[in-house]
């Protein structure tokens, strides 16, 4: 058995030299000095030897086990160092590699149009005045001369909240009341941009959420001709120097008189095409002179003050400019659409 022990010892000493990674070292440990290892089992069978040989064998076997354990610890450290060096080498930063491109976002097409609109109105002295998207029924309708049960409410299908009287604004016109109450009795020149919400049947021209840009001018001696001239100047800046504009009589409870603004179709030049439904004209806004009741609700005396207001849809204007056939693309978040702008 002593001979067997010595030859195992030799075998273990040479085998450990070839254990070059932690898996191989683990296998070596189980084979020789682990709980079920060959040296360990020899040590356990010491009882089978004649009594006089036992002490000698036990001493030598323990010596060998201690030596092999020391060898193992030494080798383990070496392997660990090697593996660490290797992994550091693998993860090394190669400063000569080209950098990874950082994806750069773009400005949403609706926001691009909004910014253009702000610029044009700013040049005409109109400042941006922001008001809330969650409105009360009173400001969204009643203050604008649309009492409860008035048939005109059918023009604005409404999202109601669980709080009675609190709704999502259906248009930016309630901003007129906020702006007037803020500035009264002083003069006003503001635009009120922002999201509006309507309980619509979604179609290629109608979304349940969309931007509007409201405009409001209040002062003394503001006349219908001021409204027409200002809107026509806006259309020329927005759509081209030779852009023709037409005003068509219409109805809104908060303006009197009320009109729709049409521009000559920018796609067919007024000849008639599918976009303008072969009329040669495209509607871009509603407008009118601020109704005396609304002026009064805003804190102005209609005997002294007058004003004009308009409301336009930037998504519809963007659709016209870029020949976009469906409004649903705007909020569909499809990069193939958005990346074109
Ligand atoms: C109004 O909302 C009035 N408040 C506009 C106004 C303001 C008139 C001030 C007079 C004085 P109208 O419902 O037509 O009007 O909407 C105005 C514009 O918003 C439309 O021309 C259109 O461009 C846009 N719009 C309306 N509904 C939708 C919708 N469902 N989806 C996308 N755009 C819409």
Short mmCIF file of C-alpha atoms in Angstrom, two decimals, residues 108-110 113 195-196 198 200-212 275 283-284 312-320 322-334 337-338 341:
data_model
loop_
_atom_site.label_atom_id
_atom_site.label_comp_id
_atom_site.label_asym_id
_atom_site.label_seq_id
_atom_site.Cartn_x
_atom_site.Cartn_y
_atom_site.Cartn_z
CA UNK A 108 -41.98 65.64 -34.91
CA UNK A 109 -43.58 66.95 -38.12
CA UNK A 110 -46.47 68.48 -36.15
CA UNK A 113 -45.23 73.11 -38.27
CA UNK A 195 -53.56 69.54 -27.73
CA UNK A 196 -57.32 69.18 -28.02
CA UNK A 198 -62.62 64.99 -29.22
CA UNK A 200 -64.43 61.40 -32.78
CA UNK A 201 -64.91 58.52 -35.13
CA UNK A 202 -61.23 58.27 -36.16
CA UNK A 203 -60.71 58.62 -39.92
CA UNK A 204 -58.04 59.75 -42.36
CA UNK A 205 -58.91 63.40 -41.52
CA UNK A 206 -60.05 63.11 -37.90
CA UNK A 207 -58.14 62.06 -34.81
CA UNK A 208 -59.28 61.97 -31.19
CA UNK A 209 -56.28 64.12 -30.23
CA UNK A 210 -54.82 66.88 -32.36
CA UNK A 211 -53.16 70.27 -32.04
CA UNK A 212 -54.88 73.56 -32.57
CA UNK A 275 -57.13 66.38 -52.02
CA UNK A 283 -60.00 74.83 -45.46
CA UNK A 284 -57.28 75.75 -42.93
CA UNK A 312 -56.38 76.34 -37.05
CA UNK A 313 -55.18 72.70 -37.09
CA UNK A 314 -51.40 72.33 -37.60
CA UNK A 315 -51.67 68.63 -38.51
CA UNK A 316 -54.07 69.44 -41.33
CA UNK A 317 -51.72 72.18 -42.56
CA UNK A 318 -48.79 69.71 -42.44
CA UNK A 319 -50.88 67.22 -44.42
CA UNK A 320 -51.45 69.83 -47.09
CA UNK A 322 -46.45 67.32 -47.55
CA UNK A 323 -49.37 65.62 -49.29
CA UNK A 324 -49.93 63.28 -46.30
CA UNK A 325 -53.08 61.31 -47.00
CA UNK A 326 -53.89 60.09 -43.48
CA UNK A 327 -53.84 62.02 -40.17
CA UNK A 328 -53.40 58.75 -38.22
CA UNK A 329 -49.70 58.70 -39.18
CA UNK A 330 -49.02 61.61 -36.82
CA UNK A 331 -49.59 59.76 -33.56
CA UNK A 332 -49.00 56.20 -34.84
CA UNK A 333 -45.31 56.49 -33.85
CA UNK A 334 -44.10 54.66 -36.94
CA UNK A 337 -43.18 57.96 -41.33
CA UNK A 338 -41.49 60.21 -38.77
CA UNK A 341 -39.26 64.87 -41.88
#
